[in-house]
XYZ file of C-alpha atoms in Angstrom:
312
model
C -9.156 -20.521 25.981
C -10.585 -21.331 22.010
C -10.648 -17.786 20.584
C -6.417 -17.120 21.512
C -5.384 -20.955 19.966
C -7.923 -19.811 16.956
C -6.100 -16.724 16.334
C -2.352 -18.312 17.163
C -3.522 -20.974 14.510
C -4.809 -18.668 12.045
C -1.418 -16.914 12.683
C 1.284 -19.821 11.939
C -1.330 -20.259 8.543
C -0.470 -16.754 7.372
C 3.219 -17.460 8.768
C 5.551 -16.856 5.642
C 6.160 -20.459 6.123
C 7.929 -22.109 3.118
C 6.783 -24.808 1.596
C 3.167 -24.669 2.073
C 2.604 -28.281 3.295
C 4.589 -27.373 6.605
C 2.738 -24.076 7.207
C -0.580 -25.888 6.717
C 0.714 -28.531 8.769
C 2.312 -26.279 11.768
C -1.077 -24.232 12.099
C -2.913 -27.705 12.194
C -0.849 -28.993 15.079
C -1.283 -25.618 16.831
C -5.346 -26.455 16.381
C -4.841 -30.275 17.252
C -2.953 -29.404 20.886
C -5.598 -26.522 21.745
C -8.741 -28.521 20.731
C -6.474 -31.648 22.909
C -6.031 -29.578 25.928
C -9.661 -28.287 26.325
C -11.927 -30.481 25.523
C -9.721 -33.428 26.026
C -7.689 -33.026 29.190
C -8.622 -32.288 33.763
C -9.020 -28.878 34.005
C -5.948 -28.284 35.572
C -3.494 -30.338 33.200
C -5.883 -28.783 30.301
C -4.941 -25.353 30.918
C -1.149 -25.757 31.640
C -0.926 -27.351 27.879
C -2.824 -24.425 26.447
C -0.638 -21.875 28.136
C 2.483 -23.702 27.477
C 1.375 -23.841 24.074
C 0.123 -20.223 23.576
C 3.824 -19.371 24.688
C 5.103 -20.917 22.354
C 3.564 -19.490 19.602
C 3.611 -16.011 21.312
C 7.952 -16.446 21.189
C 7.956 -17.918 17.414
C 5.381 -14.599 16.479
C 7.651 -12.481 18.165
C 10.871 -13.880 16.787
C 9.640 -13.934 13.263
C 11.722 -11.261 11.251
C 10.667 -9.748 8.181
C 13.027 -10.391 5.080
C 13.958 -8.465 1.625
C 15.244 -12.056 0.624
C 12.060 -14.027 -0.916
C 10.768 -15.453 -4.168
C 8.728 -12.224 -4.794
C 6.432 -11.475 -7.472
C 7.779 -10.314 -10.319
C 6.090 -6.339 -9.763
C 7.893 -6.444 -5.849
C 10.928 -7.819 -7.024
C 13.358 -5.179 -7.815
C 12.299 -2.009 -4.944
C 13.222 1.774 -5.979
C 15.955 3.177 -4.460
C 16.610 7.491 -3.526
C 20.124 9.632 -3.450
C 19.691 12.864 -2.390
C 22.490 15.211 -3.769
C 21.966 18.596 -2.587
C 18.330 19.847 -3.877
C 18.218 17.324 -6.633
C 16.809 13.571 -5.590
C 17.937 10.919 -7.857
C 16.037 7.549 -7.967
C 16.945 4.312 -9.473
C 14.548 1.385 -10.178
C 11.929 3.170 -11.251
C 8.824 0.391 -12.046
C 7.394 1.412 -15.817
C 5.817 -2.470 -16.664
C 3.635 -2.737 -19.465
C 1.081 -4.669 -18.374
C -1.287 -6.211 -21.747
C -3.680 -7.860 -19.333
C -3.672 -8.436 -15.507
C -1.012 -11.124 -15.225
C 0.725 -10.158 -18.231
C 3.240 -7.540 -18.395
C 6.575 -6.493 -19.518
C 9.095 -5.585 -16.874
C 10.763 -1.959 -17.226
C 12.650 -0.098 -14.899
C 14.707 3.407 -15.459
C 16.896 6.557 -13.690
C 15.579 9.565 -13.517
C 16.998 13.256 -11.048
C 13.770 15.095 -9.960
C 14.548 18.213 -8.659
C 13.059 19.391 -5.349
C 12.770 23.556 -6.834
C 10.810 21.410 -9.989
C 8.240 20.287 -7.858
C 4.544 21.774 -8.237
C 2.212 19.725 -7.199
C 0.862 16.032 -5.070
C -2.417 14.318 -6.698
C -4.538 12.190 -4.198
C -5.111 8.937 -6.004
C -8.235 6.813 -4.910
C -8.505 3.713 -6.869
C -12.077 1.596 -6.268
C -12.538 -2.061 -7.120
C -15.873 -3.024 -4.883
C -18.146 -1.284 -3.469
C -17.193 2.922 -2.250
C -15.772 1.945 1.644
C -11.851 0.226 0.440
C -9.926 1.908 -2.103
C -6.495 1.808 -2.600
C -4.565 5.356 -1.934
C -1.502 6.783 -2.855
C -0.195 9.871 -3.707
C 1.758 10.751 -7.416
C 4.353 13.936 -7.643
C 4.131 16.248 -10.609
C 6.877 18.263 -11.642
C 7.978 20.748 -13.927
C 7.543 19.527 -17.298
C 4.601 17.489 -17.146
C 6.643 14.362 -15.161
C 5.258 12.373 -12.527
C 6.104 9.863 -10.399
C 3.856 7.842 -8.040
C 4.361 6.379 -4.609
C 2.307 3.473 -3.410
C 1.918 1.763 0.092
C 1.934 -2.041 -0.786
C 1.655 -5.313 0.250
C 5.306 -7.279 -0.640
C 4.048 -10.329 -1.803
C 5.713 -13.595 -2.369
C 5.306 -15.465 -5.710
C 1.865 -17.400 -5.671
C 1.035 -15.693 -2.317
C -2.886 -13.666 -2.662
C -3.969 -10.513 -1.746
C -6.155 -11.045 1.857
C -7.183 -8.350 3.977
C -7.416 -11.059 7.344
C -3.663 -11.785 6.222
C -2.444 -8.451 6.612
C -3.389 -8.845 10.194
C -0.174 -11.489 10.684
C 2.900 -12.134 9.310
C 2.442 -12.821 5.418
C 3.084 -9.831 3.978
C 6.121 -7.315 3.698
C 5.549 -3.632 3.453
C 7.142 -2.620 0.317
C 7.165 1.435 -1.155
C 6.220 1.025 -4.771
C 7.465 4.349 -6.768
C 6.518 3.846 -10.479
C 5.832 6.000 -13.602
C 2.054 6.597 -13.985
C 1.290 4.811 -16.766
C 2.378 1.412 -14.161
C 0.587 2.568 -11.013
C -2.465 4.551 -12.353
C -2.435 2.450 -15.651
C -2.676 -0.848 -14.473
C -6.221 0.788 -12.632
C -7.730 2.783 -16.107
C -7.345 0.956 -18.638
C -6.346 -2.910 -17.301
C -8.128 -3.691 -14.546
C -11.299 -1.139 -15.026
C -11.289 0.207 -11.338
C -13.343 3.475 -10.757
C -9.950 5.667 -10.252
C -10.345 9.165 -8.991
C -7.835 11.824 -9.391
C -7.552 14.869 -6.478
C -5.495 17.673 -6.307
C -4.386 18.239 -2.944
C -3.675 21.480 -1.401
C -0.596 21.733 0.601
C 2.419 24.131 1.113
C 5.428 24.237 -1.105
C 7.618 23.026 2.666
C 4.771 20.139 3.365
C 5.396 19.130 -0.976
C 8.840 18.807 -0.386
C 9.056 17.516 3.184
C 6.429 14.635 1.937
C 8.322 13.640 -1.265
C 11.794 13.353 0.682
C 9.808 11.101 3.280
C 8.540 9.106 1.129
C 12.486 9.027 -0.719
C 13.358 8.015 2.794
C 11.863 5.189 3.081
C 12.269 3.225 0.833
C 16.059 3.859 1.656
C 15.340 2.955 5.138
C 13.525 -0.713 3.793
C 15.688 -1.634 1.413
C 18.305 -2.137 5.292
C 15.333 -2.540 7.615
C 12.683 -5.076 6.039
C 9.410 -4.695 7.919
C 5.908 -6.715 8.783
C 2.947 -4.707 7.343
C 0.088 -4.334 8.709
C -3.680 -3.518 7.227
C -4.506 -2.427 10.520
C -1.538 0.037 11.542
C 0.683 0.493 8.313
C -1.641 0.071 5.230
C -2.164 2.443 1.932
C -3.647 5.313 3.682
C -2.460 5.064 7.549
C 0.987 5.255 5.835
C 0.167 8.481 3.919
C -0.720 10.009 6.847
C 2.576 8.805 8.837
C 4.302 9.768 5.799
C 3.130 13.426 6.435
C 3.304 13.163 10.203
C -0.397 13.542 10.881
C -1.804 13.481 14.773
C -2.312 9.692 15.957
C -6.398 10.427 16.391
C -6.453 11.589 12.479
C -4.442 8.276 11.598
C -6.489 5.849 12.510
C -10.197 7.814 12.228
C -12.372 5.440 10.459
C -12.432 7.437 7.708
C -9.056 6.235 7.020
C -8.938 2.171 8.605
C -12.076 2.824 5.635
C -9.866 3.926 3.031
C -12.744 4.566 0.521
C -14.042 7.339 2.610
C -10.475 8.741 2.984
C -10.599 11.369 0.085
C -14.186 12.831 1.732
C -11.900 13.059 5.257
C -9.567 14.755 3.571
C -11.727 17.576 1.443
C -13.310 18.156 5.696
C -10.080 18.600 6.719
C -9.554 21.544 4.137
C -6.593 19.569 1.977
C -8.820 18.990 -1.602
C -10.540 22.053 -3.144
C -13.170 23.467 -0.815
C -14.626 25.670 -4.379
C -17.437 23.299 -4.558
C -19.819 20.427 -2.474
C -17.664 17.270 -2.434
C -19.961 15.124 -4.171
C -19.105 17.686 -7.513
C -15.901 17.116 -7.119
C -15.860 13.365 -6.384
C -17.849 13.645 -9.951
C -15.003 16.090 -11.638
C -12.062 13.813 -10.264
C -12.999 10.771 -11.868
C -10.907 9.544 -14.482
C -12.710 8.657 -18.060
C -11.175 7.358 -20.726
C -12.491 6.711 -23.867
C -12.728 3.896 -26.067
C -9.759 2.525 -27.745
C -7.379 4.788 -25.591
C -3.853 3.541 -25.195
C -1.422 4.305 -22.492
C 1.333 6.210 -24.101
C 3.535 8.867 -23.710
C 0.580 11.477 -23.039
C -0.853 9.225 -20.311
C 0.401 11.962 -17.664
C -1.403 14.761 -19.441
C -4.476 13.362 -20.391
C -5.896 11.595 -17.323
C -5.484 15.629 -16.151
C -7.587 16.249 -18.846
C -9.566 13.497 -18.948
C -10.757 15.569 -14.852
C -12.493 19.149 -14.445
C -9.672 21.501 -13.859
C -11.059 22.020 -10.995
C -10.723 18.350 -9.983
């Protein structure tokens, strides 16, 4: 009973209820009522009160719906959308922020068309900031002429909300698909946060590359109409990629996917990466190394690929 009550109070604590004092008060009420029911009442009456409280919290949680109309953090304020016209996909609001620090940036967006016949590559990006077990994983699609568009599955956070893995188990963040220029999505990680960022070329057929790209575009438009909750367990940065790839569930929820830092190694074992060398060699060669004084300029995508081995 105490455990169920604690989970319910945590769900309320991490809810999107604003202002904060109301959210904290509601969580406190759940704890207080549960404590009275479990510790201060005769058993039968206590169980009845606890059951009423549990059902009330469960009904509220089931009826708590995601939304596209909140006070979003700036980087999540404007979602991208796509339009398919024949063999060309037109993307609107591609994010291309210019970062001066982790919290200071100039917001910028642009529109662009991407002919499917020019889709030549898909790269898997793994960015590590704390140990080897957890990484942010996303994909970037390469088109003829050196153009790239990156897609990242993230939490859509409200202004003032910090990222928390625990909060992602509850209704705290909406799901957000970022469509961004590599100078934004990869650049902030290599040059601003100074994370360890790896770039791996995926071995996919042309048909698979195209289907994967279109699945991202269609998800952008789907979320614009039908928002969804982010889930640390069932729909995070890695499970979302595999869902887009229509991977079997036993692969999608493998422990090496849930502990996302091991996802590149798992992709290697599945034959999706270059197998002409050991994984340790491939990982070493795929690390993006930025020289001292490097700047994020128009040639950023070309330079980061020159910074890894041609086979990486």
